[in-house]
PDB file of C-alpha atoms in Angstrom:
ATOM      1  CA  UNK U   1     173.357-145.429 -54.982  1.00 42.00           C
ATOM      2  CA  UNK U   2     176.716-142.824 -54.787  1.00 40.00           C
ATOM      3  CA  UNK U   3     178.204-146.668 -53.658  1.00 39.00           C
ATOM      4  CA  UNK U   4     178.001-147.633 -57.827  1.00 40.00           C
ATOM      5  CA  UNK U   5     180.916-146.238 -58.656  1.00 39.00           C
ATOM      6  CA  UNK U   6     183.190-148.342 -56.725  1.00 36.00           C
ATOM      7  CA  UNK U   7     182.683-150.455 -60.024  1.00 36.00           C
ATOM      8  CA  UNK U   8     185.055-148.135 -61.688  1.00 38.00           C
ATOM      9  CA  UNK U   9     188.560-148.178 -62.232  1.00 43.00           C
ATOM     10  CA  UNK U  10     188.275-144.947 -59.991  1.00 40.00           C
ATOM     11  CA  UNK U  11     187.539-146.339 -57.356  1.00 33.00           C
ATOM     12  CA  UNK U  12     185.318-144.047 -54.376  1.00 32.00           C
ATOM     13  CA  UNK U  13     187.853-143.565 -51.632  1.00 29.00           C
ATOM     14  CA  UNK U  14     186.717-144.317 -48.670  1.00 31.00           C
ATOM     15  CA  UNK U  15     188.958-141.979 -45.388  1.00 33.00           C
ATOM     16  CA  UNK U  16     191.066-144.320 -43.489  1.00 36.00           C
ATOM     17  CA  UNK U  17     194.183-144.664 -41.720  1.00 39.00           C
ATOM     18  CA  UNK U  18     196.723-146.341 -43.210  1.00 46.00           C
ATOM     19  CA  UNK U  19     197.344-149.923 -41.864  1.00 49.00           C
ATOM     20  CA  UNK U  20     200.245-151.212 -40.350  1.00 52.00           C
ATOM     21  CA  UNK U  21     200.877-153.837 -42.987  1.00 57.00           C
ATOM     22  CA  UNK U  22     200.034-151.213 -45.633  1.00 59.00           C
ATOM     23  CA  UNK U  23     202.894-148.485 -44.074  1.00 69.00           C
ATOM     24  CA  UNK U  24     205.409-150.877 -43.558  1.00 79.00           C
ATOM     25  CA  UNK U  25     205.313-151.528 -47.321  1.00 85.00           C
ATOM     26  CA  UNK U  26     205.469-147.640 -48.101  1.00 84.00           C
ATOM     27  CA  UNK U  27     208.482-147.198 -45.521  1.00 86.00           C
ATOM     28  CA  UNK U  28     210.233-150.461 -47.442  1.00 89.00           C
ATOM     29  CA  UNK U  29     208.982-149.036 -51.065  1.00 89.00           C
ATOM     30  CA  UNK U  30     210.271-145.510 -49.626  1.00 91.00           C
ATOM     31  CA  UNK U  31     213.629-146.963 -48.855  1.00 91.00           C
ATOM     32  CA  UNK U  32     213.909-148.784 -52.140  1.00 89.00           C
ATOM     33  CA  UNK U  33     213.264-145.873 -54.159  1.00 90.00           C
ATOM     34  CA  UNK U  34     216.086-143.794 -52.166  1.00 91.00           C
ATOM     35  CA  UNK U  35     218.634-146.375 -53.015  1.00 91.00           C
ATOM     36  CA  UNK U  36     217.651-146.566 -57.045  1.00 90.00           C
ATOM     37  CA  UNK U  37     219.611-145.141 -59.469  1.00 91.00           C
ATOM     38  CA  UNK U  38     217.880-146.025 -62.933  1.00 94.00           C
ATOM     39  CA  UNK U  39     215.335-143.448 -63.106  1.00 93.00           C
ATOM     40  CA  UNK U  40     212.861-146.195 -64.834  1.00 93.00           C
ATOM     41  CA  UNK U  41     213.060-148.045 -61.864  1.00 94.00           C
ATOM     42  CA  UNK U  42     212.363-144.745 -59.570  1.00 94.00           C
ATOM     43  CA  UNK U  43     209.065-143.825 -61.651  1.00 93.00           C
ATOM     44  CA  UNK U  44     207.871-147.727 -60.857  1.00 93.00           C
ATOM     45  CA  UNK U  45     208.588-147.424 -57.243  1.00 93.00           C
ATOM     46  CA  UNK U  46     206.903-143.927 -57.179  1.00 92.00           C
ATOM     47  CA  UNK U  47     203.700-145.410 -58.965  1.00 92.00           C
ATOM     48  CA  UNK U  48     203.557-148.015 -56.400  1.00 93.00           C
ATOM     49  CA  UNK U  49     204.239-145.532 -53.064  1.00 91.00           C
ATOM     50  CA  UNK U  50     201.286-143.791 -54.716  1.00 91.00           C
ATOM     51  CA  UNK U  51     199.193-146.810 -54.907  1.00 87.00           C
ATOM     52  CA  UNK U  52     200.060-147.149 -51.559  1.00 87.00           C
ATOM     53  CA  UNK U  53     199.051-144.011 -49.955  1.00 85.00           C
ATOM     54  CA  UNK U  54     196.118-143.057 -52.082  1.00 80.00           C
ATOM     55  CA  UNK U  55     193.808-144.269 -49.945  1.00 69.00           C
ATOM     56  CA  UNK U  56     194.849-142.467 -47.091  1.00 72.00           C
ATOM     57  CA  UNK U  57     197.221-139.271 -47.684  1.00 84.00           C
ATOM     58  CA  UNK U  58     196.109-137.550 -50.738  1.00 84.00           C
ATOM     59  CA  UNK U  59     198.916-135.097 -49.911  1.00 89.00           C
ATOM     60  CA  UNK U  60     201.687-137.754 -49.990  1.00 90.00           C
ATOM     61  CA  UNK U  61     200.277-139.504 -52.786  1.00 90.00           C
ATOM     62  CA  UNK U  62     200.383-136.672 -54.541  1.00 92.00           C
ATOM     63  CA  UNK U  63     204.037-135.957 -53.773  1.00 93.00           C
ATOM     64  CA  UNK U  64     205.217-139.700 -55.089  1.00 94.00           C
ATOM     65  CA  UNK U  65     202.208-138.971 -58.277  1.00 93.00           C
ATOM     66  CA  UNK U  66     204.402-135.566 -59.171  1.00 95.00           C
ATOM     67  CA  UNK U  67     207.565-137.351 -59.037  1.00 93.00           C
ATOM     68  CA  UNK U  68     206.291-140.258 -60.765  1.00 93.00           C
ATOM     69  CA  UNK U  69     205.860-137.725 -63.907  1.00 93.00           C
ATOM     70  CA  UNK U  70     208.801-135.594 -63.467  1.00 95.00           C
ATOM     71  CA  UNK U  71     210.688-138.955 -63.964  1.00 94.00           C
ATOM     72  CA  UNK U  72     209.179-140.258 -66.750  1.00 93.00           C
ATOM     73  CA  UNK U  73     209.349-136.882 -68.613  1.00 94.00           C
ATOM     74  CA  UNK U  74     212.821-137.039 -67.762  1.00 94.00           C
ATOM     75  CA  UNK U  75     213.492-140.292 -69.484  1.00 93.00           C
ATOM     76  CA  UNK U  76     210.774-139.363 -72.480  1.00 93.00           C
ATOM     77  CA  UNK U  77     208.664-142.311 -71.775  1.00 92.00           C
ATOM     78  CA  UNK U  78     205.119-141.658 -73.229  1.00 92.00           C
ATOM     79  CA  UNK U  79     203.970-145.128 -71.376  1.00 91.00           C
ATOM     80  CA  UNK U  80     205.026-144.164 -67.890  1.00 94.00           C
ATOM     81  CA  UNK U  81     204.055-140.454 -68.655  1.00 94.00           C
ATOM     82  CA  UNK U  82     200.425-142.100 -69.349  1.00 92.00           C
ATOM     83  CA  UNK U  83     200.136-144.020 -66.163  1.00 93.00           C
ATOM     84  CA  UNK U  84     201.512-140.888 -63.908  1.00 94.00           C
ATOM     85  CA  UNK U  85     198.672-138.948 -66.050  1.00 94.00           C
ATOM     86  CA  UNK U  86     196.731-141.489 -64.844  1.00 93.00           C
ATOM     87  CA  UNK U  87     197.560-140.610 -61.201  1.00 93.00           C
ATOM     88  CA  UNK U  88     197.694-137.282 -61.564  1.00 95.00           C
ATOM     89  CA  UNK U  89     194.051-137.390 -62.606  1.00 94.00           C
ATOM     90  CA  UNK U  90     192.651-139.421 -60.008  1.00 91.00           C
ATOM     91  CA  UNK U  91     193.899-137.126 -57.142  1.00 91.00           C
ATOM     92  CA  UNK U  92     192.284-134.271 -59.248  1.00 92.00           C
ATOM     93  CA  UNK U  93     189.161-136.319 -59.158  1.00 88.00           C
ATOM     94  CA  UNK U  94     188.941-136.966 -56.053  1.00 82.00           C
ATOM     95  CA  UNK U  95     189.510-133.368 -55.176  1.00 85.00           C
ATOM     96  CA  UNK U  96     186.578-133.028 -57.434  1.00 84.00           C
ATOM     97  CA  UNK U  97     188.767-130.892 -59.844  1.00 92.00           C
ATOM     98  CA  UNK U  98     187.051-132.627 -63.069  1.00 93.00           C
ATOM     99  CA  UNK U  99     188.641-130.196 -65.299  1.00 95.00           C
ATOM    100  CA  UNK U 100     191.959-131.063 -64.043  1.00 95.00           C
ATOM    101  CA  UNK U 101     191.375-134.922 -64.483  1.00 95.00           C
ATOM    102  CA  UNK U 102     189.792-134.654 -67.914  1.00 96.00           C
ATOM    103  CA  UNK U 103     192.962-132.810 -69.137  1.00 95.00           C
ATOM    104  CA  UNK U 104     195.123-135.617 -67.622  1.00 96.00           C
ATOM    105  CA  UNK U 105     193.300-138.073 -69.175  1.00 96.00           C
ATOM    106  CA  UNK U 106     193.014-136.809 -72.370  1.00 95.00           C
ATOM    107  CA  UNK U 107     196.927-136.741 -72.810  1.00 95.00           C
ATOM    108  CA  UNK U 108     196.871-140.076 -71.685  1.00 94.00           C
ATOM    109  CA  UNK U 109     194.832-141.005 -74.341  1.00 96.00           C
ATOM    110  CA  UNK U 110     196.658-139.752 -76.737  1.00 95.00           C
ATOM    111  CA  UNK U 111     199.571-141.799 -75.558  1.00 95.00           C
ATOM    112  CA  UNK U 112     197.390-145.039 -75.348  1.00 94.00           C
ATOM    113  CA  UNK U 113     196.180-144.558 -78.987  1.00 95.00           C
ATOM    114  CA  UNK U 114     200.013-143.588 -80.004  1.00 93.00           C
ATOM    115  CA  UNK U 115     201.205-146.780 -78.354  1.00 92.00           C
ATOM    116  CA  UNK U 116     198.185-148.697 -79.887  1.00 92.00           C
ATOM    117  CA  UNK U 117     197.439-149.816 -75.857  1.00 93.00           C
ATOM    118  CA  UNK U 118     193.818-151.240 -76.667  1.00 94.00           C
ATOM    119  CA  UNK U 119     193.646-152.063 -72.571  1.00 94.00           C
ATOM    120  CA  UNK U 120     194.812-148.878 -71.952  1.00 94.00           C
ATOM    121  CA  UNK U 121     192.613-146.862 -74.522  1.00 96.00           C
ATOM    122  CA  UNK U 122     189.218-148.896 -73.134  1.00 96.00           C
ATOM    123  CA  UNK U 123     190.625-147.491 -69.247  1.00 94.00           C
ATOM    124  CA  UNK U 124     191.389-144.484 -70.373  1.00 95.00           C
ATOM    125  CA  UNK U 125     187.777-143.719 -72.445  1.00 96.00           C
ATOM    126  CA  UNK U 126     185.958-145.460 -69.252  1.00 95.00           C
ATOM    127  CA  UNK U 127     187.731-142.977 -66.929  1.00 94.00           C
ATOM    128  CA  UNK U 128     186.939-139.790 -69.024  1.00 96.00           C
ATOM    129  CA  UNK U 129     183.081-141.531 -69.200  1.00 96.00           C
ATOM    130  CA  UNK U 130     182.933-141.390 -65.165  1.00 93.00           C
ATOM    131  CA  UNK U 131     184.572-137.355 -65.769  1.00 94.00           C
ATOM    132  CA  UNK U 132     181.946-136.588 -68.101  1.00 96.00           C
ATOM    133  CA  UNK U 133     179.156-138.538 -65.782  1.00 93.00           C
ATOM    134  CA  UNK U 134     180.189-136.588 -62.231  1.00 89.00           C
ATOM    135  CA  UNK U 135     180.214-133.529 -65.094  1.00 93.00           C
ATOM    136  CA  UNK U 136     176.728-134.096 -65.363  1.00 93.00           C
ATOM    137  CA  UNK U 137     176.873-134.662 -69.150  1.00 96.00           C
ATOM    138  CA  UNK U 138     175.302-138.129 -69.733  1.00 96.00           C
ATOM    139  CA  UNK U 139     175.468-138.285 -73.570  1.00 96.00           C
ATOM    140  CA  UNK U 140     179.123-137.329 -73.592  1.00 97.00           C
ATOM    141  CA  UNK U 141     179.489-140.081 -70.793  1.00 97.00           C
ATOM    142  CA  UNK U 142     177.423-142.497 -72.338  1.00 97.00           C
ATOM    143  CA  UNK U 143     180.045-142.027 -75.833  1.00 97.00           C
ATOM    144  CA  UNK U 144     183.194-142.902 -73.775  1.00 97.00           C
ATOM    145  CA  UNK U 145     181.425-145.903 -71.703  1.00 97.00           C
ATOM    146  CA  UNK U 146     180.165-147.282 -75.259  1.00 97.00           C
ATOM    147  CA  UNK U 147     183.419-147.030 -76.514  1.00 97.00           C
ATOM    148  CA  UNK U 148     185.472-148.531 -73.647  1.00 97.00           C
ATOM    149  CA  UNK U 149     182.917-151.186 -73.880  1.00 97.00           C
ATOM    150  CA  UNK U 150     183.916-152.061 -77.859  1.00 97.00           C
ATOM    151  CA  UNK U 151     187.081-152.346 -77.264  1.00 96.00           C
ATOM    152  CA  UNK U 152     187.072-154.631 -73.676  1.00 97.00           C
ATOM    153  CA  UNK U 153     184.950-156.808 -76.178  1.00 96.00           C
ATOM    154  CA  UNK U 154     187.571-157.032 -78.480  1.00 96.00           C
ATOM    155  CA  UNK U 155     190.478-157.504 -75.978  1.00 96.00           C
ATOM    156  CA  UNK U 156     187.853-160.616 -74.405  1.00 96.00           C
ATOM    157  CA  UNK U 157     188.181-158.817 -70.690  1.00 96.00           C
ATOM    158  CA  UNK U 158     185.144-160.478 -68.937  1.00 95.00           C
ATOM    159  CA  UNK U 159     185.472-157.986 -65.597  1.00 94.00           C
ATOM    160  CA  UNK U 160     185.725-154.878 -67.930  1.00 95.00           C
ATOM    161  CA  UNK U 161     182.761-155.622 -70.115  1.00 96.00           C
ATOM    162  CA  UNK U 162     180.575-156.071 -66.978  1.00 95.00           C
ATOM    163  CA  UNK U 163     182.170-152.675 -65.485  1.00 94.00           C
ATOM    164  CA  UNK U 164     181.280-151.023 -68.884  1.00 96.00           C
ATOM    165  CA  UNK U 165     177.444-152.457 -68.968  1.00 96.00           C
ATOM    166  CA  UNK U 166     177.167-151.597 -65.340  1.00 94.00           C
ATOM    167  CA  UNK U 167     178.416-147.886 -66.014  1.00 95.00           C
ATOM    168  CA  UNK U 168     176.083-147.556 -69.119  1.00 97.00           C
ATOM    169  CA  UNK U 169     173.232-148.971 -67.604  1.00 94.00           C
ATOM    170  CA  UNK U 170     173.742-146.095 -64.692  1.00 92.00           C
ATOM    171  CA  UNK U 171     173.558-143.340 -66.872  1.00 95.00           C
ATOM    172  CA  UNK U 172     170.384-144.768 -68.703  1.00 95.00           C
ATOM    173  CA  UNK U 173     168.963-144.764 -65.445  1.00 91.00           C
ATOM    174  CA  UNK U 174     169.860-141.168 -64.757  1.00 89.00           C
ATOM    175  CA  UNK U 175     168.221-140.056 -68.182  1.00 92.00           C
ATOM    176  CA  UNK U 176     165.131-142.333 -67.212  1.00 89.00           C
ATOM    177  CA  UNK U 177     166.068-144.715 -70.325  1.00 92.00           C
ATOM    178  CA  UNK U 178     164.712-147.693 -67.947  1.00 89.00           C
ATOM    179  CA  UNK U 179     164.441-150.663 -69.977  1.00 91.00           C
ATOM    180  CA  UNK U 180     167.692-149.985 -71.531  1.00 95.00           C
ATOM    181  CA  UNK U 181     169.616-149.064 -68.380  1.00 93.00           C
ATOM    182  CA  UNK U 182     167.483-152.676 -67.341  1.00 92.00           C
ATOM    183  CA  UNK U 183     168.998-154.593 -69.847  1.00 95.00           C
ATOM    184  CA  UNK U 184     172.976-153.401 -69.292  1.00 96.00           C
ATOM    185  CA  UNK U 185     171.906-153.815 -65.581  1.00 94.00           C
ATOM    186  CA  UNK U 186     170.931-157.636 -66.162  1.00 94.00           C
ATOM    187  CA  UNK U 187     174.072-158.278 -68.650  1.00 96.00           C
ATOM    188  CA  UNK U 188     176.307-156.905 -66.098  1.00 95.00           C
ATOM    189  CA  UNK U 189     175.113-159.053 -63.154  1.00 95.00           C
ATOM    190  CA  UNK U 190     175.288-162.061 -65.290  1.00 95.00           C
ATOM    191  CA  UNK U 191     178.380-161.768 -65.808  1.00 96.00           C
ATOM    192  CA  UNK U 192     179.386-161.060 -62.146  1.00 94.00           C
ATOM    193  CA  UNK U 193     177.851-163.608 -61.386  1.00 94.00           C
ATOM    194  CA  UNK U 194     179.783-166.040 -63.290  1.00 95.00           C
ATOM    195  CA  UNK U 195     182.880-164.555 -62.788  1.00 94.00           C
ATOM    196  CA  UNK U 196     182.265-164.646 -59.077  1.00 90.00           C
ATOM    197  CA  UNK U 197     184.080-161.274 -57.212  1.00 90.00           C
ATOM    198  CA  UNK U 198     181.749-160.849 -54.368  1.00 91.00           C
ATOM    199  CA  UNK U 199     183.662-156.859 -54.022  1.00 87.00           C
ATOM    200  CA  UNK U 200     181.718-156.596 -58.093  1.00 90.00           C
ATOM    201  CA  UNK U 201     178.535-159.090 -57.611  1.00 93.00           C
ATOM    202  CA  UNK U 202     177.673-156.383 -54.629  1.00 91.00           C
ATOM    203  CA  UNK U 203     177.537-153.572 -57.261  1.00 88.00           C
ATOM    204  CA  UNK U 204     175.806-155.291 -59.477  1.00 92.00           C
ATOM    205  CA  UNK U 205     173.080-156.718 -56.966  1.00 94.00           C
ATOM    206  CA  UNK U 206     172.846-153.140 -56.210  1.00 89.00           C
ATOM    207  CA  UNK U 207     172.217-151.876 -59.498  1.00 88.00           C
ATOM    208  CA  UNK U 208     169.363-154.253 -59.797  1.00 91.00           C
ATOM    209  CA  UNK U 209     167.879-153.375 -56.613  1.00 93.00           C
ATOM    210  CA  UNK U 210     167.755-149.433 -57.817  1.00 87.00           C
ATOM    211  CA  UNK U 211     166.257-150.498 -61.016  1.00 88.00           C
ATOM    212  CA  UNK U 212     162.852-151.792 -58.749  1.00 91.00           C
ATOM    213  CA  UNK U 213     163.289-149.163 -56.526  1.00 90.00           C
ATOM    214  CA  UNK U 214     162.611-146.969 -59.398  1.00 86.00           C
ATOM    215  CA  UNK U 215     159.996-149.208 -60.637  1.00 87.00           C
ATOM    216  CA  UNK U 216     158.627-149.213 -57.396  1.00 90.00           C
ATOM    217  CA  UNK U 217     158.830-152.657 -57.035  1.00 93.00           C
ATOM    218  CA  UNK U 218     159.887-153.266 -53.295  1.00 96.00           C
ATOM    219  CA  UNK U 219     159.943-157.041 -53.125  1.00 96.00           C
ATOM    220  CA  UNK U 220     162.525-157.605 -56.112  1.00 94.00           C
ATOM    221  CA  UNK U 221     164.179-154.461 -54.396  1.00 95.00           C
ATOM    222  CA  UNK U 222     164.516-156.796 -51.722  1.00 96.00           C
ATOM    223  CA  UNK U 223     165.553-159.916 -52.815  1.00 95.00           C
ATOM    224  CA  UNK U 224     168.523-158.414 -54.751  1.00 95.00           C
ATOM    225  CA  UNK U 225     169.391-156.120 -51.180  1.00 95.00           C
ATOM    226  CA  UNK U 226     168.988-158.621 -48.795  1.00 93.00           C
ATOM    227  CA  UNK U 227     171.835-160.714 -51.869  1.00 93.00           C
ATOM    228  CA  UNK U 228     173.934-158.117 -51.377  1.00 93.00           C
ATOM    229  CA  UNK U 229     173.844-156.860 -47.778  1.00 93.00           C
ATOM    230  CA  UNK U 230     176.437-160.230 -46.616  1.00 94.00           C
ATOM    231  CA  UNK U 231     178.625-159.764 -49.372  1.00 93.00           C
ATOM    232  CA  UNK U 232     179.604-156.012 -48.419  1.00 91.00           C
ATOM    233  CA  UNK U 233     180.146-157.672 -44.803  1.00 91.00           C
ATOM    234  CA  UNK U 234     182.239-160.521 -46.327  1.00 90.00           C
ATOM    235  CA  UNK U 235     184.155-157.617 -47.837  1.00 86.00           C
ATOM    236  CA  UNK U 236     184.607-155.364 -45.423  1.00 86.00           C
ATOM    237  CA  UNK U 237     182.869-152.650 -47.508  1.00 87.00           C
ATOM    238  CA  UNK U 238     181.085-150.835 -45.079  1.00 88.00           C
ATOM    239  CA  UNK U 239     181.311-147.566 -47.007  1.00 83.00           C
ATOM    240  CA  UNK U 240     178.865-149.396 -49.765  1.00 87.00           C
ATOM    241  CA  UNK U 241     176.946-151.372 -46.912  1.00 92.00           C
ATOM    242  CA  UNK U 242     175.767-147.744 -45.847  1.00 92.00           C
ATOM    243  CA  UNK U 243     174.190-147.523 -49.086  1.00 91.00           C
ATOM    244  CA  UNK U 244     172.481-150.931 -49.092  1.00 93.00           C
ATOM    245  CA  UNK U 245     171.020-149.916 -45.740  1.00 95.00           C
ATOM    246  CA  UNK U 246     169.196-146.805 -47.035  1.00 95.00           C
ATOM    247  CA  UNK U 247     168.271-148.845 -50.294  1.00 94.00           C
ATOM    248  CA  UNK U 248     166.624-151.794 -47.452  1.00 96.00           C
ATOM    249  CA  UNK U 249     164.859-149.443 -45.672  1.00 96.00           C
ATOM    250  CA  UNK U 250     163.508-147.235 -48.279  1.00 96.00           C
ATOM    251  CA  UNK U 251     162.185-150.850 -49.684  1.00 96.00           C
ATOM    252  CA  UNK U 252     160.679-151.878 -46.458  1.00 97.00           C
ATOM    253  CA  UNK U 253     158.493-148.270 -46.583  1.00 96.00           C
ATOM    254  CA  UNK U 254     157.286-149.183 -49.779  1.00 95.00           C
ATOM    255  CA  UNK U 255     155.800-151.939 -48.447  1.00 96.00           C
ATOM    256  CA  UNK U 256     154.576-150.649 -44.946  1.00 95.00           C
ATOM    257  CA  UNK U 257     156.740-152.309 -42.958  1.00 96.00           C
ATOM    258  CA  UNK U 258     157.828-148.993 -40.878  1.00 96.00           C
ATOM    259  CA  UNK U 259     159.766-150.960 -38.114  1.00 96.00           C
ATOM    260  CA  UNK U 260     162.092-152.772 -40.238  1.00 97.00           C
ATOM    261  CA  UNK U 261     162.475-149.583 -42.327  1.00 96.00           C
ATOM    262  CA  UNK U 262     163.323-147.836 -39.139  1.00 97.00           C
ATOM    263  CA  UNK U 263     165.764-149.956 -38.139  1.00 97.00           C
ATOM    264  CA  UNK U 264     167.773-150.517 -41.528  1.00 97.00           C
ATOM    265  CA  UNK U 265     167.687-146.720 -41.797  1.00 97.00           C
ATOM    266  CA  UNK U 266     169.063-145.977 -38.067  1.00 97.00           C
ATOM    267  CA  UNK U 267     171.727-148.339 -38.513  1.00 97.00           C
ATOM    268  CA  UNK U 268     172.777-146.822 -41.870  1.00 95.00           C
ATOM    269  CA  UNK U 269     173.179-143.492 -40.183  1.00 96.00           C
ATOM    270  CA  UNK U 270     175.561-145.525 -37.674  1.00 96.00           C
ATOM    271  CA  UNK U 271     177.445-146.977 -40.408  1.00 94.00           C
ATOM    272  CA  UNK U 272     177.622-143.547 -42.747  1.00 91.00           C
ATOM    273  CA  UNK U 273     178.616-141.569 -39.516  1.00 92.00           C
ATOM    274  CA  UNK U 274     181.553-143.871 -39.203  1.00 89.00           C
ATOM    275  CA  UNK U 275     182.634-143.671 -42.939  1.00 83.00           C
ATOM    276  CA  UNK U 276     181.917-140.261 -42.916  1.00 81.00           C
ATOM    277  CA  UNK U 277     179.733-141.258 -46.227  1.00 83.00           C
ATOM    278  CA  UNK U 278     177.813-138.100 -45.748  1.00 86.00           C
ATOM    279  CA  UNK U 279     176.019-138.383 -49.246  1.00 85.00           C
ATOM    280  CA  UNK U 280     173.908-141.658 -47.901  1.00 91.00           C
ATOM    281  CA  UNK U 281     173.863-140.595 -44.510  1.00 94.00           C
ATOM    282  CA  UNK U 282     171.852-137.309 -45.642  1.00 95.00           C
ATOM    283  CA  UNK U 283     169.638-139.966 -47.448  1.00 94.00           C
ATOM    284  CA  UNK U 284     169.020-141.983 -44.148  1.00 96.00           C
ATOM    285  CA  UNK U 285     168.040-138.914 -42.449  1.00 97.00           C
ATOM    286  CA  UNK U 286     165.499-138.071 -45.397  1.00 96.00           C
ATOM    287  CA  UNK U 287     164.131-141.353 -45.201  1.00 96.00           C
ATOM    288  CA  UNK U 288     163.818-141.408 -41.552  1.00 97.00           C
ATOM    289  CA  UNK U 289     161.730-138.060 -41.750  1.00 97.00           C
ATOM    290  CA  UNK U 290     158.815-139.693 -44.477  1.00 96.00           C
ATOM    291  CA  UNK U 291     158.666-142.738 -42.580  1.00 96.00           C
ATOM    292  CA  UNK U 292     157.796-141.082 -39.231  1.00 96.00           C
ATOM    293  CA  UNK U 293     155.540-138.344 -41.107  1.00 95.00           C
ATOM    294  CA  UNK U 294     153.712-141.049 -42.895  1.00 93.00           C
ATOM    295  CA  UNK U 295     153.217-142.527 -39.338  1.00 92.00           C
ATOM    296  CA  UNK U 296     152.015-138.813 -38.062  1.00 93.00           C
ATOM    297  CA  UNK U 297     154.750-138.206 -35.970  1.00 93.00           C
ATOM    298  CA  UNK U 298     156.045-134.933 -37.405  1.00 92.00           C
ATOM    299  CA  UNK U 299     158.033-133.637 -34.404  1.00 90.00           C
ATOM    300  CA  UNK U 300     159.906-136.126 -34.900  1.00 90.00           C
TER     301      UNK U 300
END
């Protein structure tokens, strides 16, 4: 389920070229920025070239990320120094340099807390959570998500509360806390549900799914897959349908229905292959292997 973190305000990047639509707004936000003279007005523009290329140059975005923070040094603004922190730590994270990205994030922190930002103290402590998660340290995770979660409570933001029960029921799942990572699970779709962002209902569909998965209870697995299997089409989020292939077919094992399972597998190598999602496409493979040893065909 490497998919669940797409809930996140890091959001899993997915390699892609950048779109036509999408560079002709970095050329125009590139020629904007060459003309500006205020150097407020530069750090924005940076911020948004970022935005822009994050998803596809991590060198580039870097570049306009670095600037972004010269700038607002320059000027001494602690609020544009914390969202160019911000930057700065999600290109570490994505280059999987967590120590990096925790040491952004703290000094962003600090800034939030200075500036009394509650919304930005509640992204900030859900960020260092998913740090301390990929860190492997669930109870220092767990702290952050819990706290993130308080204050999006406070603050009355609907979409954050449901990312924050989402992220703490994951890591009750990972320490095998089941009926509480159940419970956050259930919260968070409920509120997906009502708010309605089929990108978000996916993840949370998803989440249920693993939860009878781990219960081994294929037929709910099911119901909440087969939910959430349209709704990554819809979206165009092939990168997560890869994952709710492998989930399908692993389901359709646990009930003996090898075909299906077969199928739902092979096309989720397909689909991972052409997102490079190598994390689900090794699970495809694995999958692929029990189901034809359980049907005795071990050469294959």
């Amino acid at each position: 389920m490497n998919n669940l973190l797409r809930a996140f305000l890091f959001s899993l990047i997915v390699p892609c070229t950048l779109g036509a639509q999408s560079a002709n707004k970095a050329d125009s936000l590139i020629a904007e920025l060459n003309y500006a003279t205020n150097d407020s007005v530069k750090a924005v523009l940076c911020r948004k070239i970022f935005s822009e290329f994050i998803l596809s140059n991590m060198d580039s975005a870097e570049i306009f990320a670095k600037q972004e923070l010269e700038l607002a040094r320059k000027i001494a603004s602690k609020r544009l120094e914390g969202d160019a922190n911000e930057d700065m730590a999600r290109i570490a994270w994505q280059r999987n340099d967590l120590a990096t990205a925790l040491n952004f994030l703290q000094s962003t922190l600090e800034i939030r807390e200075k500036d009394k930002d509650k919304k930005g103290i509640a992204n900030c402590e859900n960020n260092i959570g998913i740090i301390y998660w990929n860190l492997k340290n669930s109870e220092e995770a767990l702290e952050h998500y819990k706290r993130a979660m308080i204050m999006r409570v406070e603050l009355n933001d609907s979409s954050g509360i449901a990312s924050s029960y989402g992220n703490i029921g994951l890591v009750y799942r990972e320490m095998g806390k089941l009926d509480s990572a159940d419970a956050y699970y259930r919260k968070c779709m409920m509120l997906r549900e009502k708010l309605g962002n089929p990108m978000y209902l996916t993840i949370a569909y998803n989440n249920m799914a693993a939860m009878f998965l781990a219960y081994e209870k294929a037929d709910s697995a099911i119901a909440y897959l087969e939910k959430s299997a349209p709704l990554y089409r819809q979206t165009n989020d092939m990168y997560g349908y890869a994952g709710c292939l492998n989930n399908l077919g692993t389901a359709y094992r646990m009930q003996g229905r090898f075909d299906e399972a077969k199928t739902a597998q092979l096309e989720g190598v397909q689909v991972s292959i052409a997102q490079d999602n190598k994390d689900v496409l090794k699970n495809c493979y694995g999958e692929l292997s029990t189901i034809a040893a359980t049907q005795g065909q071990y050469k294959e």
